[in-house]
């Protein structure tokens, strides 16, 4: 526990200026934005994050959900997870996003959590969250206790010998399938980063998780409009029925022509160091039959998505589970 | 005594908790709600190794922080004595070593120092800045105890089980090992102490299920006269056994209060609760069963090993129910403990029988499958006529009625025994399983008094405690019943060692134990009032024969008249110049006193339906029917709540819960509510609970027995049995996990 300064910013530029002098925007940042606080305060209590200064951004005018000209969405970074999930347009046009959010955390947490904060929620790796243990993400160079330890819930894709932490978010899996664009206001103005480029792989710098640099403020998330009649769903598998992170999850979107899948996009959660999407896997099912007839192609797609998986002792079951998860989600959505 | 059902006015009626309004309005004061003037905060420092020695403790930075009074450790903590040896419950601790006794660390999180400061924040900060250097050794937190071939101690034996098993044909016997991981009580209310010493008297506000034991242990460890120690536990945010015996946090808080002369508050963090406040141990059990081709059991061998702390010897008596549960000529039960670098295990809801019945009732299901028999039928033909373990009659046993009622409600006769053969309307595969439950029914000594005051108050006083189960309400019900007054006239005082000594809240024994004492106290108080009425000079009934008077609805009246025609007792007391009239009651214990004349237990049967969706490897409990034979239920509302709560806990035991000790570090690594997975609301289907109320008046006049633990016994086995029926996967290592079920061919 340590003392920190707190200020509240109601103006975009002011917020950016307040954090621009931070040493880093990644693990261990000395200045941090605080939104819902459901990730950050937790980690501060555990001494895993120890900022000197918090800039409260909940007063910023970024709490609107607007439809864009192509029928898509522009979601303010301060929009609460509950509001986003229950928005009528989201429910009717993007069931995958609504379902993903509602499958996560608890009602109380979703009421606090924001769109921007959710994008940046931290791994649930027990070694990361406990300063008594070695963790390259928390303390670069200290080692990874998880690889030979308790890693049932950790990643099998995108891992390195330095880190196997999984990205635990549900919302981000849906956003990955939706090819969301992240709008960032930074020291040098505004830029837009596709979500596929937003998260970085751990490699030998697991403490760096995104492309954000000091000052960067996520202001919006833009989701393009889906073709009329597009179907989507989110399937989350876990031990208990609610209030648990995914062991494996799938966000799937398809456009059907009769029984044929015209277009498909999907991403998976609970298995990767970031929300996992493989374009080649999607190619496999495009133009093929859906529903019960699609089993063979869905299995092939799942195998392709999981290609290169590096399962460890305790999480090897995720390979099979993830396959079933994707096949079932694709079968259901295309039936 | 034969079963008989007596008509009662308040006993047996679904009754709201009398302390409910206090709780929902936040007025009920739990231990950590106590704020005393001048109070200091203590925050312990837990070891970050599980095995080794402390080399040095550098507390300079911590001590220099503003508001910090001191950092206490082995070098400067005041005198702490050992607890005298004791076979009973009076001085029981599961961690007997006084805190900071030596420089050896034997489990992860063991307290090695404690910071004391003016605020919780300063103390927390200081604790985090204490730098401890360790000489660490590899901890041993390994499971798979049978692989080490430990020497087993025979706990109970009849006939020759080994021979019978060896001689049985392979088709009619099974041998399997079942394991269950450490399970943590982790009650919502964290373990904590507020201790206040005035130079003579130590007052301890404590999260305890046994104020008397706590007082004795603290007095002994602090070297104080037991008369000068008072323990208060007014409300408990549940205990489940985790708060039965004193833990090191309390010893430290009391020692610091004694030595610093200011009140101390010490509340464990959630993590510290996982580390230092007990758990059900990791257990391995080997079951060998043999039977005749018709299914009659010819032998039962039950061997069990639980892990225990390095210095303590907690034994999980898994064979407790095995002795009496079935008819079988050859039974051998033996046990061992495996010393590990873990904090001491302790009793957890249904200690012994709960893990024991998980193994034996799973094994019985496996035997039924092997013999091609219906599992209920197998139980019916092995129903004993007496307790064959002790060779005494059963006081009251209605296990087969439980099965019969349960099977009927569940629709068991529609079960197709073929694995994976049943489906529901949603196309999900169904699995149906059943298992039996058993738990002791005993009494421990209890005293109580009932005070009738001239201000019209009616108080029941008893030094037991309400651990969240509804004890306040039960005592009010008993007094109201006996005094023939409405429930809301009664005030109940519990949770204070200055009250007449009452039972500890363990073994589901409080209700059965307090009934005779409170009955007697109430009846005596009423009698004394009548005798005062008949003899006091100012009494309107002066000179009337006491036998012609009655006490009803708070009125003293002639039996020949209606109660309304009488005099309110408070008015009578005032007129006769009595401030208060007290009736006392007392009852002896039945527990632990050698071989009983009759075998007293409660019973139950669970029927569980699971759904299985192979496409997603998703398993859920879909339906539960539980029938309980636990005698007269005094408050069906609280009673149902106990059984339902047990079932939910059983779902956790079967499907989710498991403390994981990090193999290299020895730390319970999932020591928080996000990582220690238990059932949540969405996991819990409708629970159909039925009580068969065979009132056996052996233990008390109402024929009531305890119901706090029985509902958990057997539930995990019923679930495993249902899971096998759905998936064809027999899980013998709890909890049942997705990875186990992925191997299903269904
Ligand atoms: C017990 C528990 C269970 C949970 N279960 C799930 C689950 O099942 N599935 C799931 O998906 N999630 C789950 N969560 C995570 C939850 O969704 C996240 O904590 C939440 O979305 C974070 O949002 P926030 O606004 O509270 O973030 P904060 O804690 O306020 O911020 C998180 C991080 O993002 C930064 N940040 C916030 N906003 C911005 C911005 N606009 N620009 C730049 N940086 C910003 C902060 O500086 C901080 O570093 C769970 C959380 C808890 C505590």
Coordinates of N, CA and C in Angstrom, one line a residue, chain B residues 348-498:
Chain B
X348 N -14.3 -29.3 9.3 CA -15.1 -28.5 8.4 C -16.4 -29.3 8.2
X349 N -17.5 -28.6 8.2 CA -18.9 -29.1 8.1 C -18.9 -30.6 7.8
X350 N -19.3 -31.4 8.8 CA -19.4 -32.8 8.6 C -18.0 -33.5 8.6
X351 N -17.1 -33.1 9.5 CA -15.7 -33.7 9.4 C -15.8 -35.2 9.5
X352 N -15.0 -35.9 8.7 CA -14.9 -37.3 8.7 C -16.0 -37.9 7.8
X353 N -17.2 -37.8 8.2 CA -18.3 -38.5 7.5 C -18.5 -37.9 6.1
X354 N -18.3 -36.6 6.0 CA -18.6 -36.0 4.6 C -17.6 -36.5 3.6
X355 N -16.3 -36.4 3.8 CA -15.4 -37.0 2.8 C -15.5 -38.5 2.8
X356 N -15.7 -39.1 4.0 CA -15.8 -40.6 4.1 C -17.0 -41.1 3.2
X357 N -18.1 -40.5 3.3 CA -19.3 -40.9 2.5 C -19.1 -40.6 1.0
X358 N -18.3 -39.6 0.7 CA -18.0 -39.4 -0.7 C -17.4 -40.7 -1.3
X359 N -16.4 -41.2 -0.5 CA -15.7 -42.4 -1.0 C -16.6 -43.6 -1.0
X360 N -17.2 -43.9 0.2 CA -17.9 -45.2 0.3 C -19.2 -45.2 -0.6
X361 N -19.8 -44.0 -0.7 CA -21.1 -44.0 -1.5 C -20.8 -44.0 -3.0
X362 N -19.6 -43.5 -3.3 CA -19.2 -43.6 -4.7 C -18.8 -45.1 -5.0
X363 N -18.1 -45.7 -4.1 CA -17.7 -47.1 -4.3 C -18.9 -48.0 -4.3
X364 N -19.9 -47.7 -3.5 CA -21.1 -48.6 -3.6 C -21.8 -48.5 -4.9
X365 N -21.8 -47.3 -5.5 CA -22.3 -47.1 -6.9 C -21.5 -48.0 -7.9
X366 N -20.2 -47.9 -7.7 CA -19.4 -48.7 -8.6 C -19.7 -50.2 -8.5
X367 N -19.9 -50.6 -7.3 CA -20.2 -52.0 -7.0 C -21.5 -52.4 -7.6
X368 N -22.5 -51.5 -7.5 CA -23.9 -51.7 -8.0 C -23.7 -51.9 -9.5
X369 N -22.9 -51.1 -10.2 CA -22.8 -51.2 -11.6 C -22.1 -52.5 -12.0
X370 N -21.1 -52.8 -11.2 CA -20.4 -54.1 -11.5 C -21.3 -55.3 -11.4
X371 N -22.2 -55.2 -10.4 CA -23.1 -56.4 -10.1 C -24.4 -56.3 -11.0
X372 N -24.5 -55.2 -11.7 CA -25.7 -55.0 -12.6 C -26.9 -54.8 -11.7
X373 N -26.8 -54.1 -10.6 CA -27.9 -53.9 -9.7 C -28.3 -52.4 -9.7
X374 N -29.5 -52.2 -9.3 CA -29.9 -50.8 -9.1 C -29.3 -50.3 -7.8
X375 N -28.7 -49.1 -7.8 CA -28.0 -48.6 -6.6 C -28.9 -48.5 -5.4
X376 N -30.1 -48.2 -5.6 CA -31.0 -48.1 -4.4 C -31.3 -49.5 -3.9
X377 N -31.5 -50.4 -4.8 CA -31.7 -51.8 -4.4 C -30.5 -52.4 -3.6
X378 N -29.3 -52.0 -4.1 CA -28.1 -52.5 -3.4 C -28.1 -52.0 -1.9
X379 N -28.6 -50.8 -1.8 CA -28.6 -50.2 -0.4 C -29.7 -50.9 0.4
X380 N -30.8 -51.1 -0.2 CA -31.9 -51.8 0.6 C -31.5 -53.1 1.1
X381 N -30.8 -53.9 0.3 CA -30.5 -55.3 0.7 C -29.4 -55.3 1.8
X382 N -28.7 -54.2 1.9 CA -27.6 -54.2 2.8 C -27.9 -53.3 4.1
X383 N -29.2 -53.0 4.2 CA -29.7 -52.3 5.4 C -29.5 -53.1 6.6
X384 N -28.8 -52.5 7.6 CA -28.5 -53.3 8.9 C -29.7 -53.2 9.8
X385 N -29.8 -54.2 10.7 CA -30.9 -54.2 11.7 C -30.4 -53.6 13.0
X386 N -29.1 -53.5 13.1 CA -28.5 -52.8 14.3 C -27.2 -52.2 13.9
X387 N -26.7 -51.4 14.8 CA -25.3 -50.8 14.5 C -24.3 -51.9 14.7
X388 N -23.8 -52.5 13.6 CA -23.0 -53.6 13.7 C -21.6 -53.3 14.2
X389 N -21.2 -52.0 14.1 CA -19.9 -51.5 14.5 C -19.8 -51.6 16.0
X390 N -20.9 -51.2 16.7 CA -20.9 -51.2 18.2 C -21.7 -52.3 18.8
X391 N -22.4 -53.0 17.9 CA -23.3 -54.1 18.3 C -24.4 -53.5 19.3
X392 N -25.0 -52.5 18.9 CA -26.1 -51.9 19.7 C -27.2 -51.5 18.8
X393 N -28.4 -51.4 19.4 CA -29.6 -51.1 18.5 C -29.5 -49.6 18.0
X394 N -30.2 -49.4 16.9 CA -30.3 -48.0 16.5 C -31.4 -47.3 17.3
X395 N -31.2 -46.1 17.7 CA -32.2 -45.4 18.4 C -33.4 -45.0 17.4
X396 N -33.0 -44.6 16.2 CA -34.0 -44.2 15.2 C -33.3 -44.2 13.9
X397 N -33.6 -45.0 13.0 CA -33.0 -45.0 11.7 C -34.0 -45.2 10.6
X398 N -34.2 -44.3 9.7 CA -35.2 -44.3 8.7 C -34.6 -44.1 7.3
X399 N -33.4 -44.6 7.1 CA -32.7 -44.4 5.9 C -33.5 -44.9 4.7
X400 N -34.0 -46.1 4.9 CA -34.8 -46.7 3.7 C -36.0 -45.9 3.4
X401 N -36.7 -45.3 4.4 CA -37.8 -44.4 4.1 C -37.3 -43.2 3.3
X402 N -36.1 -42.7 3.7 CA -35.5 -41.6 2.9 C -35.4 -42.0 1.4
X403 N -34.8 -43.2 1.2 CA -34.7 -43.6 -0.2 C -36.0 -43.7 -0.9
X404 N -37.0 -44.3 -0.1 CA -38.3 -44.6 -0.7 C -39.0 -43.2 -1.1
X405 N -39.0 -42.3 -0.2 CA -39.6 -41.0 -0.4 C -38.9 -40.3 -1.6
X406 N -37.6 -40.3 -1.5 CA -36.8 -39.6 -2.5 C -37.0 -40.2 -3.8
X407 N -36.9 -41.5 -3.9 CA -37.1 -42.2 -5.2 C -38.4 -41.8 -5.9
X408 N -39.4 -41.8 -5.0 CA -40.7 -41.5 -5.5 C -40.8 -40.0 -6.1
X409 N -40.3 -39.1 -5.3 CA -40.4 -37.7 -5.7 C -39.5 -37.5 -6.9
X410 N -38.4 -38.2 -7.0 CA -37.5 -38.0 -8.1 C -37.9 -38.7 -9.4
X411 N -38.7 -39.8 -9.2 CA -39.1 -40.6 -10.4 C -38.0 -41.6 -10.8
X412 N -37.3 -42.1 -9.8 CA -36.2 -43.0 -10.0 C -36.6 -44.2 -10.8
X413 N -37.9 -44.6 -10.7 CA -38.2 -45.9 -11.4 C -38.2 -45.7 -12.9
X414 N -38.1 -44.5 -13.4 CA -38.0 -44.2 -14.8 C -36.5 -44.2 -15.3
X415 N -35.6 -44.6 -14.4 CA -34.2 -44.5 -14.7 C -33.8 -45.7 -15.6
X416 N -33.2 -45.3 -16.7 CA -32.5 -46.4 -17.6 C -31.1 -46.4 -17.2
X417 N -30.6 -47.6 -16.6 CA -29.3 -47.6 -16.1 C -28.2 -47.4 -17.1
X418 N -28.5 -47.6 -18.4 CA -27.4 -47.5 -19.4 C -26.8 -46.1 -19.5
X419 N -25.5 -46.0 -19.4 CA -24.8 -44.7 -19.5 C -25.2 -43.9 -20.7
X420 N -25.5 -42.7 -20.4 CA -25.8 -41.7 -21.5 C -27.1 -42.0 -22.3
X421 N -27.9 -42.8 -21.7 CA -29.1 -43.2 -22.5 C -30.3 -42.3 -22.3
X422 N -30.3 -41.4 -21.3 CA -31.5 -40.6 -21.1 C -31.2 -39.1 -21.5
X423 N -32.3 -38.5 -22.1 CA -32.2 -37.2 -22.5 C -33.4 -36.3 -22.1
X424 N -33.2 -35.1 -21.9 CA -34.3 -34.2 -21.6 C -34.9 -33.6 -22.8
X425 N -35.9 -32.7 -22.7 CA -36.5 -32.1 -23.9 C -35.6 -31.2 -24.7
X426 N -34.6 -30.7 -24.0 CA -33.6 -29.8 -24.7 C -32.5 -30.6 -25.4
X427 N -32.7 -31.9 -25.4 CA -31.7 -32.8 -26.0 C -30.4 -33.0 -25.2
X428 N -30.4 -32.5 -24.0 CA -29.2 -32.7 -23.1 C -29.3 -34.1 -22.5
X429 N -28.1 -34.7 -22.4 CA -28.0 -36.0 -21.7 C -28.2 -35.9 -20.2
X430 N -29.0 -36.8 -19.7 CA -29.3 -36.8 -18.3 C -28.5 -37.8 -17.5
X431 N -28.0 -37.5 -16.3 CA -27.4 -38.5 -15.5 C -28.1 -38.5 -14.1
X432 N -28.5 -39.7 -13.6 CA -29.2 -39.7 -12.3 C -28.3 -40.5 -11.4
X433 N -28.1 -39.9 -10.2 CA -27.3 -40.6 -9.2 C -27.9 -40.4 -7.8
X434 N -27.6 -41.4 -6.9 CA -28.1 -41.3 -5.6 C -27.0 -41.7 -4.6
X435 N -27.1 -41.2 -3.4 CA -26.2 -41.6 -2.3 C -26.9 -41.3 -1.0
X436 N -26.4 -42.0 0.1 CA -27.0 -41.8 1.4 C -26.1 -40.9 2.3
X437 N -26.7 -40.4 3.3 CA -26.1 -39.5 4.3 C -26.2 -40.0 5.7
X438 N -25.2 -39.8 6.5 CA -25.4 -40.1 7.9 C -24.5 -39.1 8.7
X439 N -25.0 -38.8 9.9 CA -24.3 -37.9 10.8 C -24.7 -38.1 12.2
X440 N -23.8 -38.0 13.1 CA -24.0 -38.2 14.6 C -25.1 -37.4 15.1
X441 N -25.8 -37.9 16.1 CA -26.8 -37.1 16.8 C -26.5 -37.2 18.3
X442 N -25.9 -36.2 18.9 CA -25.5 -36.3 20.3 C -25.7 -35.0 21.0
X443 N -25.5 -35.0 22.3 CA -25.7 -33.8 23.1 C -24.4 -33.5 23.8
X444 N -24.1 -32.2 24.0 CA -23.0 -31.9 24.9 C -23.6 -31.1 26.0
X445 N -22.9 -31.0 27.2 CA -23.4 -30.4 28.4 C -23.9 -28.9 28.1
X446 N -25.0 -28.6 28.7 CA -25.5 -27.2 28.5 C -26.2 -26.7 29.7
X447 N -26.0 -25.4 30.0 CA -26.8 -24.8 31.0 C -27.5 -23.6 30.4
X448 N -28.6 -23.2 31.0 CA -29.3 -22.0 30.5 C -30.1 -21.5 31.7
X449 N -30.5 -20.2 31.6 CA -31.5 -19.7 32.6 C -32.5 -18.9 31.9
X450 N -33.6 -18.8 32.5 CA -34.7 -18.0 32.0 C -35.1 -17.0 33.1
X451 N -35.1 -15.7 32.8 CA -35.4 -14.6 33.8 C -36.7 -14.0 33.4
X452 N -37.5 -13.9 34.4 CA -38.8 -13.2 34.3 C -38.6 -11.9 35.1
X453 N -38.7 -10.7 34.5 CA -38.4 -9.5 35.2 C -39.7 -8.7 35.5
X454 N -39.6 -7.9 36.5 CA -40.8 -7.1 36.9 C -41.1 -6.0 35.8
X455 N -40.2 -5.8 34.9 CA -40.5 -4.9 33.8 C -41.2 -5.7 32.6
X456 N -41.6 -6.9 32.9 CA -42.3 -7.7 31.8 C -41.4 -8.4 30.9
X457 N -40.1 -8.3 31.1 CA -39.1 -8.9 30.2 C -39.0 -10.4 30.5
X458 N -38.8 -11.2 29.4 CA -38.6 -12.6 29.5 C -37.3 -12.9 28.8
X459 N -36.3 -13.3 29.5 CA -35.0 -13.4 28.9 C -34.5 -14.9 29.0
X460 N -33.9 -15.4 27.9 CA -33.3 -16.7 27.9 C -31.8 -16.4 27.9
X461 N -31.0 -16.9 28.8 CA -29.6 -16.7 28.8 C -28.8 -18.0 28.6
X462 N -27.9 -18.0 27.7 CA -27.2 -19.3 27.4 C -25.8 -18.9 26.8
X463 N -24.8 -19.4 27.3 CA -23.4 -19.1 26.8 C -23.1 -20.0 25.6
X464 N -24.0 -20.1 24.7 CA -23.7 -20.7 23.4 C -23.6 -19.6 22.4
X465 N -23.5 -19.8 21.1 CA -23.5 -18.7 20.2 C -24.3 -19.1 18.9
X466 N -24.8 -18.1 18.3 CA -25.5 -18.3 17.0 C -24.5 -18.1 15.9
X467 N -24.2 -19.1 15.2 CA -23.2 -19.0 14.1 C -23.8 -18.7 12.8
X468 N -25.1 -18.2 12.8 CA -25.8 -17.8 11.6 C -26.8 -18.9 11.3
X469 N -27.0 -19.9 12.1 CA -27.9 -21.0 11.8 C -29.3 -20.7 12.3
X470 N -29.4 -19.8 13.3 CA -30.8 -19.5 13.8 C -30.9 -19.9 15.3
X471 N -29.8 -20.0 16.0 CA -29.9 -20.4 17.4 C -30.7 -19.5 18.3
X472 N -30.5 -18.2 18.0 CA -31.3 -17.2 18.8 C -32.8 -17.6 18.7
X473 N -33.3 -17.8 17.5 CA -34.7 -18.1 17.3 C -35.1 -19.4 17.9
X474 N -34.3 -20.4 17.8 CA -34.6 -21.7 18.4 C -34.8 -21.6 19.9
X475 N -33.9 -20.8 20.6 CA -34.0 -20.7 22.0 C -35.3 -19.9 22.4
X476 N -35.6 -18.9 21.6 CA -36.8 -18.2 21.8 C -38.0 -19.1 21.6
X477 N -38.0 -19.9 20.6 CA -39.1 -20.8 20.4 C -39.3 -21.8 21.6
X478 N -38.2 -22.3 22.1 CA -38.3 -23.3 23.2 C -38.9 -22.6 24.4
X479 N -38.4 -21.4 24.7 CA -38.9 -20.7 25.9 C -40.3 -20.3 25.7
X480 N -40.7 -19.8 24.5 CA -42.1 -19.4 24.2 C -43.0 -20.6 24.4
X481 N -42.5 -21.7 23.9 CA -43.3 -23.0 23.9 C -43.6 -23.4 25.4
X482 N -42.5 -23.4 26.1 CA -42.6 -23.8 27.5 C -43.4 -22.9 28.4
X483 N -43.2 -21.6 28.2 CA -43.8 -20.6 29.0 C -45.2 -20.2 28.5
X484 N -45.6 -20.8 27.4 CA -46.9 -20.5 26.7 C -47.1 -19.0 26.5
X485 N -46.1 -18.4 26.0 CA -46.2 -16.9 25.7 C -45.9 -16.8 24.2
X486 N -46.3 -15.7 23.6 CA -45.9 -15.5 22.2 C -44.4 -15.3 22.0
X487 N -43.9 -15.6 20.8 CA -42.5 -15.6 20.6 C -41.9 -14.2 20.8
X488 N -42.6 -13.2 20.4 CA -42.0 -11.8 20.5 C -41.9 -11.3 21.9
X489 N -42.4 -12.1 22.9 CA -42.1 -11.7 24.3 C -40.7 -12.0 24.7
X490 N -40.1 -12.9 24.0 CA -38.8 -13.5 24.5 C -37.6 -12.7 23.9
X491 N -36.6 -12.5 24.8 CA -35.4 -11.9 24.5 C -34.3 -12.9 24.7
X492 N -33.4 -13.1 23.8 CA -32.4 -14.2 23.9 C -31.0 -13.6 24.0
X493 N -30.3 -14.0 25.0 CA -28.9 -13.5 25.2 C -27.9 -14.6 25.1
X494 N -27.0 -14.5 24.1 CA -26.0 -15.6 23.8 C -24.7 -14.9 23.6
X495 N -23.7 -15.8 23.4 CA -22.4 -15.3 22.9 C -21.6 -14.5 23.9
X496 N -21.6 -14.9 25.2 CA -20.9 -14.1 26.2 C -20.5 -15.1 27.3
X497 N -19.2 -15.2 27.6 CA -18.8 -16.3 28.6 C -19.3 -16.0 30.0
X498 N -19.9 -14.8 30.3 CA -20.4 -14.6 31.6 C -21.8 -15.2 31.7

